[in-house]
mmCIF file of C-alpha atoms in Angstrom:
data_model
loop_
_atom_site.group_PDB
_atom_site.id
_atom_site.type_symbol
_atom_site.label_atom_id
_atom_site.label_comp_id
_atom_site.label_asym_id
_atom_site.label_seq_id
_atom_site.Cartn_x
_atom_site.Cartn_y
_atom_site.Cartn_z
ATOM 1 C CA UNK A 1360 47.704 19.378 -13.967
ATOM 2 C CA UNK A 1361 45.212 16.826 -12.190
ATOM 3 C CA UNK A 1362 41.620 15.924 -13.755
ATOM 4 C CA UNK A 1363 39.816 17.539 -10.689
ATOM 5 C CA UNK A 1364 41.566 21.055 -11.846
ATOM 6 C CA UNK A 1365 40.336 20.778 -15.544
ATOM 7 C CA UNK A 1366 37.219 19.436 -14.397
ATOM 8 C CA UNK A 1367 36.631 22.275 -11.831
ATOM 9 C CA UNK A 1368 33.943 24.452 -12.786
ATOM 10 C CA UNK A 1369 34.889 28.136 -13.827
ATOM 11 C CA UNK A 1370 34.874 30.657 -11.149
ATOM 12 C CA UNK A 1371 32.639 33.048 -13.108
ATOM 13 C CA UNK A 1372 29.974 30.102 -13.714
ATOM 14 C CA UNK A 1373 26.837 30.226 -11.800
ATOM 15 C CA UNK A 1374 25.573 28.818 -8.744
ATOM 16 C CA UNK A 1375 23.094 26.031 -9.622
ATOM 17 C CA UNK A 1376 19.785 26.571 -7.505
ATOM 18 C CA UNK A 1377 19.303 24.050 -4.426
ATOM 19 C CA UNK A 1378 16.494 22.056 -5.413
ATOM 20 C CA UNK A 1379 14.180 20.451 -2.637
ATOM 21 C CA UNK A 1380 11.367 18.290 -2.226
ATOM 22 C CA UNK A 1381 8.736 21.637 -1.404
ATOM 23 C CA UNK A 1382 10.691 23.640 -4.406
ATOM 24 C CA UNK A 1383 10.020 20.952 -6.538
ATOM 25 C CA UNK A 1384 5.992 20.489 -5.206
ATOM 26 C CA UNK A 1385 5.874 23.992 -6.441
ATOM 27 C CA UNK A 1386 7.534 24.018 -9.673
ATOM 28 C CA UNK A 1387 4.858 21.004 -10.684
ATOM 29 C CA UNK A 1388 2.179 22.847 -8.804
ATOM 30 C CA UNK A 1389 2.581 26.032 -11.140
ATOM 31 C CA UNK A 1390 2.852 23.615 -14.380
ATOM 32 C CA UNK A 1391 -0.526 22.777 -13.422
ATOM 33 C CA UNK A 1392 -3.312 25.353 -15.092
ATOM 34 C CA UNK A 1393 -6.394 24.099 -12.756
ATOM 35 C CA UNK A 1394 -4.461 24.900 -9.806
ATOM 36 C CA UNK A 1395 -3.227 27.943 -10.702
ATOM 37 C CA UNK A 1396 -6.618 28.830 -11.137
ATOM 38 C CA UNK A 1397 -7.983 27.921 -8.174
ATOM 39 C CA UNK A 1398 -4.865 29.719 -6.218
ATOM 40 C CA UNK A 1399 -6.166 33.299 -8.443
ATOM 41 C CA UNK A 1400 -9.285 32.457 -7.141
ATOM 42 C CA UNK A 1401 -8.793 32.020 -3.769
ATOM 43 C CA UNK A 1402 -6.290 34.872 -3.430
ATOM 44 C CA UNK A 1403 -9.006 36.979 -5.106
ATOM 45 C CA UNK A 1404 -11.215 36.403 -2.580
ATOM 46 C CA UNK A 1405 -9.031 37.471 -0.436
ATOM 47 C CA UNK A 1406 -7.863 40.277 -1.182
ATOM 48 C CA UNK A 1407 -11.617 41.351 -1.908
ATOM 49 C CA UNK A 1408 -12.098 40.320 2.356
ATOM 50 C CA UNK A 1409 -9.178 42.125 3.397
ATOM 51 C CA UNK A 1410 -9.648 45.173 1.317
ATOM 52 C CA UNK A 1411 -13.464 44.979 1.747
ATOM 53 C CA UNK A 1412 -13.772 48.391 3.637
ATOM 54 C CA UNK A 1413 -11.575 50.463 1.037
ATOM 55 C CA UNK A 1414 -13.608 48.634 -1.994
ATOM 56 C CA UNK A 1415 -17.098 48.751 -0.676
ATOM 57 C CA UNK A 1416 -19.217 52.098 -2.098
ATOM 58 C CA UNK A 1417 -21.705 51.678 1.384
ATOM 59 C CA UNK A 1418 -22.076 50.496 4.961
ATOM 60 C CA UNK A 1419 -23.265 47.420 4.745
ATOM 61 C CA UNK A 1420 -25.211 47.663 7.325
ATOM 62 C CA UNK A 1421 -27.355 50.533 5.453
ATOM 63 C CA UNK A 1422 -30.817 50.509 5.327
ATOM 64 C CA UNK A 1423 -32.617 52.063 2.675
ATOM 65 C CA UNK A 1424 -36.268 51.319 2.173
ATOM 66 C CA UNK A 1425 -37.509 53.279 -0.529
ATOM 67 C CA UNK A 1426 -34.777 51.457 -2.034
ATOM 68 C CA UNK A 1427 -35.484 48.244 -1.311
ATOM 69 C CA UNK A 1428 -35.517 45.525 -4.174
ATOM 70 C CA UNK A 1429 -33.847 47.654 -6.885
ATOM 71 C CA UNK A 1430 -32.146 45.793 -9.801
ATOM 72 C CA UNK A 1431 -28.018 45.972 -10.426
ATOM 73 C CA UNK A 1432 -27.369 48.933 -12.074
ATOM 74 C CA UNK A 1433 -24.513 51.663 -11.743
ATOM 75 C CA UNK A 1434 -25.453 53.208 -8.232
ATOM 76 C CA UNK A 1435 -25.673 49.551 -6.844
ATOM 77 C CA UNK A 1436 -23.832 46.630 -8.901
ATOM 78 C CA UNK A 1437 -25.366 43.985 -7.555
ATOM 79 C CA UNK A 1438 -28.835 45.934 -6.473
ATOM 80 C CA UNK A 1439 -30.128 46.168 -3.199
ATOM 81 C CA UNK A 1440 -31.734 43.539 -1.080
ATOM 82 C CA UNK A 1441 -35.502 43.560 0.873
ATOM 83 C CA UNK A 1442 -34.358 46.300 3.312
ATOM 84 C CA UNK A 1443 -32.524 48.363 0.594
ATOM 85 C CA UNK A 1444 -28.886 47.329 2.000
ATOM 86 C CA UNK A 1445 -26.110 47.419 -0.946
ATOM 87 C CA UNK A 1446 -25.454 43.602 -2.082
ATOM 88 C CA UNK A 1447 -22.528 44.424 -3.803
ATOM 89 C CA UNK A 1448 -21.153 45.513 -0.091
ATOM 90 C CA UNK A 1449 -22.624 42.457 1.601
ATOM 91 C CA UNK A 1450 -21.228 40.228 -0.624
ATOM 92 C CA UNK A 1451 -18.002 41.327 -0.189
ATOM 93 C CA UNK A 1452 -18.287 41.413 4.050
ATOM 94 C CA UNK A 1453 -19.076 38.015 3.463
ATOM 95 C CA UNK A 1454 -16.139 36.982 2.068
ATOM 96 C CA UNK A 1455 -14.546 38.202 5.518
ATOM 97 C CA UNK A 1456 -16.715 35.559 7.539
ATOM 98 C CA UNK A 1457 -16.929 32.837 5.134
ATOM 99 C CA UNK A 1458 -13.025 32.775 4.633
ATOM 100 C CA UNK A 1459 -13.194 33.401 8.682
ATOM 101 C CA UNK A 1460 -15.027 30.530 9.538
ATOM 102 C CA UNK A 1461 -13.409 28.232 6.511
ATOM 103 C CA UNK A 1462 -9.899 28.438 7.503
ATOM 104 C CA UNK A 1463 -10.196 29.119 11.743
ATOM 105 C CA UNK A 1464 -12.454 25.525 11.726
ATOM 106 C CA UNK A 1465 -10.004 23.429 9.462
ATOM 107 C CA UNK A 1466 -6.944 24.928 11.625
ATOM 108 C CA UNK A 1467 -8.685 23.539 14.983
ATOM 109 C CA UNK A 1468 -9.676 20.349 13.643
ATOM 110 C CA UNK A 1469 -6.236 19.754 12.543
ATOM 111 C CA UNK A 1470 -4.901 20.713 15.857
ATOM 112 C CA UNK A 1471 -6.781 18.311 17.493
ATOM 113 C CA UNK A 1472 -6.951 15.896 14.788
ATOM 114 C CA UNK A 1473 -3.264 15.821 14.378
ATOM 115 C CA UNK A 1474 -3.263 15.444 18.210
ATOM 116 C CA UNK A 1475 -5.317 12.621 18.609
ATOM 117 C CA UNK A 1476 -4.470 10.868 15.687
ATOM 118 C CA UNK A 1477 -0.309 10.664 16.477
ATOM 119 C CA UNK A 1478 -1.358 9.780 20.145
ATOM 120 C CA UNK A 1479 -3.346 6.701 18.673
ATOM 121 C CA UNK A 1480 -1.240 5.870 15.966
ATOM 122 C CA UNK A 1481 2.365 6.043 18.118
ATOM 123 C CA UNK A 1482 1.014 4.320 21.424
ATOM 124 C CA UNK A 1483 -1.827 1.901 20.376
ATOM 125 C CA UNK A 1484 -3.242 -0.209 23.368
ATOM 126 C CA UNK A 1485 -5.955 1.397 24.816
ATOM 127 C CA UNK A 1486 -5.283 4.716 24.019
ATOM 128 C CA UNK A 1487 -5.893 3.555 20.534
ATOM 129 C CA UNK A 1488 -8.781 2.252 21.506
ATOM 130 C CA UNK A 1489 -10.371 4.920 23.162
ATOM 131 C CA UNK A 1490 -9.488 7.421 21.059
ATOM 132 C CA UNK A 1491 -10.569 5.585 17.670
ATOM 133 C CA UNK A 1492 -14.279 5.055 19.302
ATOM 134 C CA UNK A 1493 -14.720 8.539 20.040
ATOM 135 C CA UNK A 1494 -13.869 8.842 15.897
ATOM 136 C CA UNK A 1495 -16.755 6.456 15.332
ATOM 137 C CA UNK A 1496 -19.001 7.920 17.809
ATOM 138 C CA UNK A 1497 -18.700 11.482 15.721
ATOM 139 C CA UNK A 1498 -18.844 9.773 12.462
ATOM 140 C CA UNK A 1499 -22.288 7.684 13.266
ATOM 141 C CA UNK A 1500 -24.109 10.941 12.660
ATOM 142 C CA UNK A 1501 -24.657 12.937 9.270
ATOM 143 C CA UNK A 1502 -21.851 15.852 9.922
ATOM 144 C CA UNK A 1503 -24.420 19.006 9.573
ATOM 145 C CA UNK A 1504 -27.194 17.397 11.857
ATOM 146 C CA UNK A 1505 -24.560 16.494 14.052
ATOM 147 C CA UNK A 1506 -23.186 20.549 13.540
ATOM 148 C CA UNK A 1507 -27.395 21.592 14.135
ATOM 149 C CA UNK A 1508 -27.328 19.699 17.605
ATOM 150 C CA UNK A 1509 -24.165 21.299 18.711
ATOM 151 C CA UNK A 1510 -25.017 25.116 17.754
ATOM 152 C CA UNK A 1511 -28.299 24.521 19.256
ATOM 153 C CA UNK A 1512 -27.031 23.413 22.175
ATOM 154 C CA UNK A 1513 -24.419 26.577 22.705
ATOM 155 C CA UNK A 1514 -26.809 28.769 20.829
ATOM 156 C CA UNK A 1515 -26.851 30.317 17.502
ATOM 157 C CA UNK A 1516 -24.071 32.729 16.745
ATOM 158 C CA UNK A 1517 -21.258 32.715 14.002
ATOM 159 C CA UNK A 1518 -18.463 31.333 16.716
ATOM 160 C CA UNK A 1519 -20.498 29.068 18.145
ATOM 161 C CA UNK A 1520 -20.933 27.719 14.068
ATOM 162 C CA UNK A 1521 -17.298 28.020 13.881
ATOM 163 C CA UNK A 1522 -16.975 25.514 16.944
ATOM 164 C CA UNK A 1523 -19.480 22.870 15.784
ATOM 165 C CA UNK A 1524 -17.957 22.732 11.911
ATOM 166 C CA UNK A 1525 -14.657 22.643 13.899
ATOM 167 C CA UNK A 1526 -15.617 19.653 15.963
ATOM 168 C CA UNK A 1527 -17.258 17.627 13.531
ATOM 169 C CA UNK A 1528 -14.385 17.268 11.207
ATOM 170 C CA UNK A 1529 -11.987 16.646 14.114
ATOM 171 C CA UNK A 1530 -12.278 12.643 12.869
ATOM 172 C CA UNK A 1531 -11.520 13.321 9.516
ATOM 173 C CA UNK A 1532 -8.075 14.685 10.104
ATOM 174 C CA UNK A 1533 -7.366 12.226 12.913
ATOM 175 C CA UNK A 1534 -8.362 9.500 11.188
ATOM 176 C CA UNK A 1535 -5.719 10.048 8.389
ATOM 177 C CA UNK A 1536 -2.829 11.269 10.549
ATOM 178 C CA UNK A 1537 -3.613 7.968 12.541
ATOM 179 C CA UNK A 1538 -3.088 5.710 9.889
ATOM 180 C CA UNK A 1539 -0.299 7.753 8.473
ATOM 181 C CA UNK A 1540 1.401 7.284 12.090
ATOM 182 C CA UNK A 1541 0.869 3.456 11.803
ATOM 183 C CA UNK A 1542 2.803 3.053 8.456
ATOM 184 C CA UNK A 1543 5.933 5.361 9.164
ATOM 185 C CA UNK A 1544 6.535 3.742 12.712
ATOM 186 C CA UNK A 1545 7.276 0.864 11.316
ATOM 187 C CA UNK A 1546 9.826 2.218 8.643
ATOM 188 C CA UNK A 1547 13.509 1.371 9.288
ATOM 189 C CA UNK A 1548 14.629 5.194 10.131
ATOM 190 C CA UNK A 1549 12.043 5.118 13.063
ATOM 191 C CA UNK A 1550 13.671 1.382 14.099
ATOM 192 C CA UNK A 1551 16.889 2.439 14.122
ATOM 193 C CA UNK A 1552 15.624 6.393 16.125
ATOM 194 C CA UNK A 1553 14.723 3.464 18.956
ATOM 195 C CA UNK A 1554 17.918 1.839 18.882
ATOM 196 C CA UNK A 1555 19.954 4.456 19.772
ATOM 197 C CA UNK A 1556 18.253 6.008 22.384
ATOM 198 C CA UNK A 1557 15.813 8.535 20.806
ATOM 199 C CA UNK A 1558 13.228 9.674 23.380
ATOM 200 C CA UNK A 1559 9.489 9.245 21.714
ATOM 201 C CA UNK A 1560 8.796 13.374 21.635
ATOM 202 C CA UNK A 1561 11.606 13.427 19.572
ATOM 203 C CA UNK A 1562 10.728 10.625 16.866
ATOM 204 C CA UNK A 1563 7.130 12.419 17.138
ATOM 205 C CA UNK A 1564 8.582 16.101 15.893
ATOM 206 C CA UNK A 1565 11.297 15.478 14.154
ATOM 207 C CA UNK A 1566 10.379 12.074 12.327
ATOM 208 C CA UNK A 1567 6.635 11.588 12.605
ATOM 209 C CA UNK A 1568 5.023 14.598 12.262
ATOM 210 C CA UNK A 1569 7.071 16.284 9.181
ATOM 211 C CA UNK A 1570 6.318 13.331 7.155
ATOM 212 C CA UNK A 1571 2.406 13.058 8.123
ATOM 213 C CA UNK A 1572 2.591 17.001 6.915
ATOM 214 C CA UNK A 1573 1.342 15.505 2.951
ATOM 215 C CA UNK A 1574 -2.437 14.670 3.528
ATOM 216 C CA UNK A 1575 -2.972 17.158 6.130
ATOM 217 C CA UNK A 1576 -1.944 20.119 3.666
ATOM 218 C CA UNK A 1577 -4.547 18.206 1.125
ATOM 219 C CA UNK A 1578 -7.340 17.021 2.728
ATOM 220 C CA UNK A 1579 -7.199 20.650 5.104
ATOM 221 C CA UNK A 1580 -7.442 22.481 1.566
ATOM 222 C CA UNK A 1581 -10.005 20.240 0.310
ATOM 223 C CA UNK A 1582 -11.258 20.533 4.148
ATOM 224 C CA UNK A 1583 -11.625 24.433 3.859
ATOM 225 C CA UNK A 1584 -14.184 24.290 1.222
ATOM 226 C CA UNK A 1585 -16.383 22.167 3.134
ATOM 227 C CA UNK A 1586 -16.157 24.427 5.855
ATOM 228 C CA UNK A 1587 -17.727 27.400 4.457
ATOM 229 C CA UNK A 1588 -20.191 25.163 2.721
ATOM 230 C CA UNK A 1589 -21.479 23.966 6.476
ATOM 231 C CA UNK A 1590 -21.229 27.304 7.298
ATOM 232 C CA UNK A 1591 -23.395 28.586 4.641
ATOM 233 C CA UNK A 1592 -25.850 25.554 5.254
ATOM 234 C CA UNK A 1593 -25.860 26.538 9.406
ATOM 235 C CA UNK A 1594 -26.159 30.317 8.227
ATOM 236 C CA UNK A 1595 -29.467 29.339 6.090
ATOM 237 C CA UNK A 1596 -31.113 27.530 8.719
ATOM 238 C CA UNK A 1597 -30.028 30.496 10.791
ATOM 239 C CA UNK A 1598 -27.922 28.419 12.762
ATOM 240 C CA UNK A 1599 -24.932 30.876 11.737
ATOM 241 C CA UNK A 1600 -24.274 34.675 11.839
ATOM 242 C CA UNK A 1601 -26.784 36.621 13.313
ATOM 243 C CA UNK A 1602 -28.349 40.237 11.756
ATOM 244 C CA UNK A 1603 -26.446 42.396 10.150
ATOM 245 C CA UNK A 1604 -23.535 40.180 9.558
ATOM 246 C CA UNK A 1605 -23.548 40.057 5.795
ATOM 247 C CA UNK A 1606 -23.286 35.983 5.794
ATOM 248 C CA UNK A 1607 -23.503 34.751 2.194
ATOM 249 C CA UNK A 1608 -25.931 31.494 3.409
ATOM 250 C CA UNK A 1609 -27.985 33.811 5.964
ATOM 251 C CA UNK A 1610 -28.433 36.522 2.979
ATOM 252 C CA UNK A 1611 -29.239 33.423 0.489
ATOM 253 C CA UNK A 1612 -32.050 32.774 3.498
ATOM 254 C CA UNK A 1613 -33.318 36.192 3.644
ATOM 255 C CA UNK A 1614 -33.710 36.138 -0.107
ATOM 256 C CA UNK A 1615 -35.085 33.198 -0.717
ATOM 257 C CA UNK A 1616 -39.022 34.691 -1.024
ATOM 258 C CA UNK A 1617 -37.576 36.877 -3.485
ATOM 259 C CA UNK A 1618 -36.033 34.471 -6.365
ATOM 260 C CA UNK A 1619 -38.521 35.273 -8.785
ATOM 261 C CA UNK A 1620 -39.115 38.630 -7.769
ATOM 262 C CA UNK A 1621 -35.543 40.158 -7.651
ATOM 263 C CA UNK A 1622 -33.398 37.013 -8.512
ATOM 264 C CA UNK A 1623 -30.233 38.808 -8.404
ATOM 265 C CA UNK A 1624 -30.681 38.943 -4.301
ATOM 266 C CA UNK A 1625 -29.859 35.187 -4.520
ATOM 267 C CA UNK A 1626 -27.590 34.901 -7.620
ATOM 268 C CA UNK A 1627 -25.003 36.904 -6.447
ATOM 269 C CA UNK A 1628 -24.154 35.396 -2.520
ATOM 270 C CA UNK A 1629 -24.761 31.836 -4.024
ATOM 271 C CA UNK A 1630 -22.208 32.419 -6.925
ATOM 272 C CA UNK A 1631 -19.887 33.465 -4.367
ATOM 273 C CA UNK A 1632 -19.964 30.579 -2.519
ATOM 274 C CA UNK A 1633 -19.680 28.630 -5.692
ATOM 275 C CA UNK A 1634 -16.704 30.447 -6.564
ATOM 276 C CA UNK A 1635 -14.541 30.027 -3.301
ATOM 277 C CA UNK A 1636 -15.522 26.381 -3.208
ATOM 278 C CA UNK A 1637 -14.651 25.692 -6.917
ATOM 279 C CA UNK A 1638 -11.107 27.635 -5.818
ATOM 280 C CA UNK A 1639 -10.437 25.434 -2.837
ATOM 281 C CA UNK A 1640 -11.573 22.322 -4.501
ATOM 282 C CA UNK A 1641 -9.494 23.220 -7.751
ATOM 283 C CA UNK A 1642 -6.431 23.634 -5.318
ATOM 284 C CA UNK A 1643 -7.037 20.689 -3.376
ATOM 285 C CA UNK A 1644 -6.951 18.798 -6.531
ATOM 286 C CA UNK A 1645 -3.550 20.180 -7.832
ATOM 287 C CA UNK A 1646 -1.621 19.587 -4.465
ATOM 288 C CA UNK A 1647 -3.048 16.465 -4.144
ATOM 289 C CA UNK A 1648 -1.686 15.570 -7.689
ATOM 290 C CA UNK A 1649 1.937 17.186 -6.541
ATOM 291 C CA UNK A 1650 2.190 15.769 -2.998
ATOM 292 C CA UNK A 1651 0.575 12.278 -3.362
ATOM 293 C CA UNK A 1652 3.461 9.568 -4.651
ATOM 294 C CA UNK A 1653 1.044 7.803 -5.521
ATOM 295 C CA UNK A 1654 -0.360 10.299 -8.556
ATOM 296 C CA UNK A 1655 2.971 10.719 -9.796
ATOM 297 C CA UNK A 1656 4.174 8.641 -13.203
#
């Protein structure tokens, strides 16, 4: 009998698992508590946005006057605001537009991030050039004055928001794919793509792209809780949604004259935000820690 036949594994013995490089990101990414946490927070918030119209007790677009101001108690959890609307129902609405706006901004500026910083990376020359000044051109000016000017230019309204948060982190995200593009094209595996024949589209999606696919995952988490910051911040200066969209940083502007009055109009939008930013940020953190080489012992 040869050595391969008593070395041969029995044929009732099971199938080890396949292991890969994103099964393995998310074995270490659920061994990490903070992460986890974030995750339950952010799906949590979530769910509350999606399932907003089963959960909430009112309209939130309600008015009740003689109702106006009341504290949180069991007819209204979070108590009403200065027109008598439910807050518990706004607050949850909001979650719909914040998320909205958080994730639909960071998926455009990646687009065209992504875009612009492969095209600059790969080629060089003067499309490097050109490309790179318009990054420093958007990144002279302080990103929410720079978000102001372009929403007061198209007019306030939540899309129009959505457009200017989208368009001032466009540098951001091309910035890093740019100089992730510079270091993998000159790795041996892209060398030796040339010297057979590869066409550059082909290095680009099958070589370039998939391994730029780290930071972008990171800084776009990290990226989302930004986003509904800016939002919030363009929604205060009413810059953002416009009346009756429950927006949590329009309804932290509406209540503002109220803090001492009926603090509860302020505590509850503003710990929302607090919330979904501490998930994202708590997120970020962990897949950075996973995906980054670098953070790895």
């Amino acid at each position: 009998m040869s050595q391969a036949t008593l070395n041969a594994a029995p044929p009732n013995a099971p199938a080890e698992k396949v292991s890969g490089p994103w099964r393995d990101a998310w074995k270490a990414f659920r061994k990490n508590k903070t992460a986890m946490m974030g995750l339950c927070i952010i799906v949590f918030f979530i769910l509350i946005a999606l399932l907003a119209p089963l959960i909430a007790p009112y309209d939130y677009k309600e008015q009740e006057l003689v109702n106006r101001l009341q504290a949180p108690s069991a007819d209204h959890w979070f108590g009403t605001d200065d027109l008598g609307r439910d807050l518990f129902t706004r607050v949850l609405y909001g979650a719909r537009i914040s998320l909205w706006v958080g994730f639909f901004s960071v998926i455009g500026s990646i687009i065209v991030g992504t875009i612009l910083g492969v095209l600059a990376g790969f080629y060089g020359k003067w499309i490097d050039m050109i490309i790179s000044r318009l990054f420093d051109i958007l990144l002279a000016f302080p990103g929410i004055l720079l978000a102001i000017a372009i929403v007061a230019i198209l007019g306030p309204s939540l899309q129009n928001a959505l457009y200017a948060i989208a368009i001032v982190n466009i540098p951001t995200y091309g910035r890093l794919v740019r100089a992730k593009v510079l270091s993998l094209k000159e790795e041996e595996y892209i060398t030796a793509a040339r010297a057979i024949g590869m066409k550059n589209s082909r290095i680009l999606l099958k070589h370039i792209l998939p391994n730029s696919l780290t930071p972008i995952i990171v800084q776009g988490t990290l990226g989302i809780a930004t986003a509904i910051i800016e939002a919030a911040a363009l929604g205060f200066l009413g810059l953002g949604a416009q009346p009756p969209d429950p927006e949590w940083g329009k309804m932290l502007s509406d209540s503002r004259q109220f803090i001492q009055k009926a603090p509860w109009t302020v505590i509850f939008p503003g710990g929302a935000i607090m919330l979904t930013v501490l998930g994202f940020n708590l997120m970020g953190d962990g897949l950075r820690d996973v995906l980054d080489p670098r953070m790895k012992s």
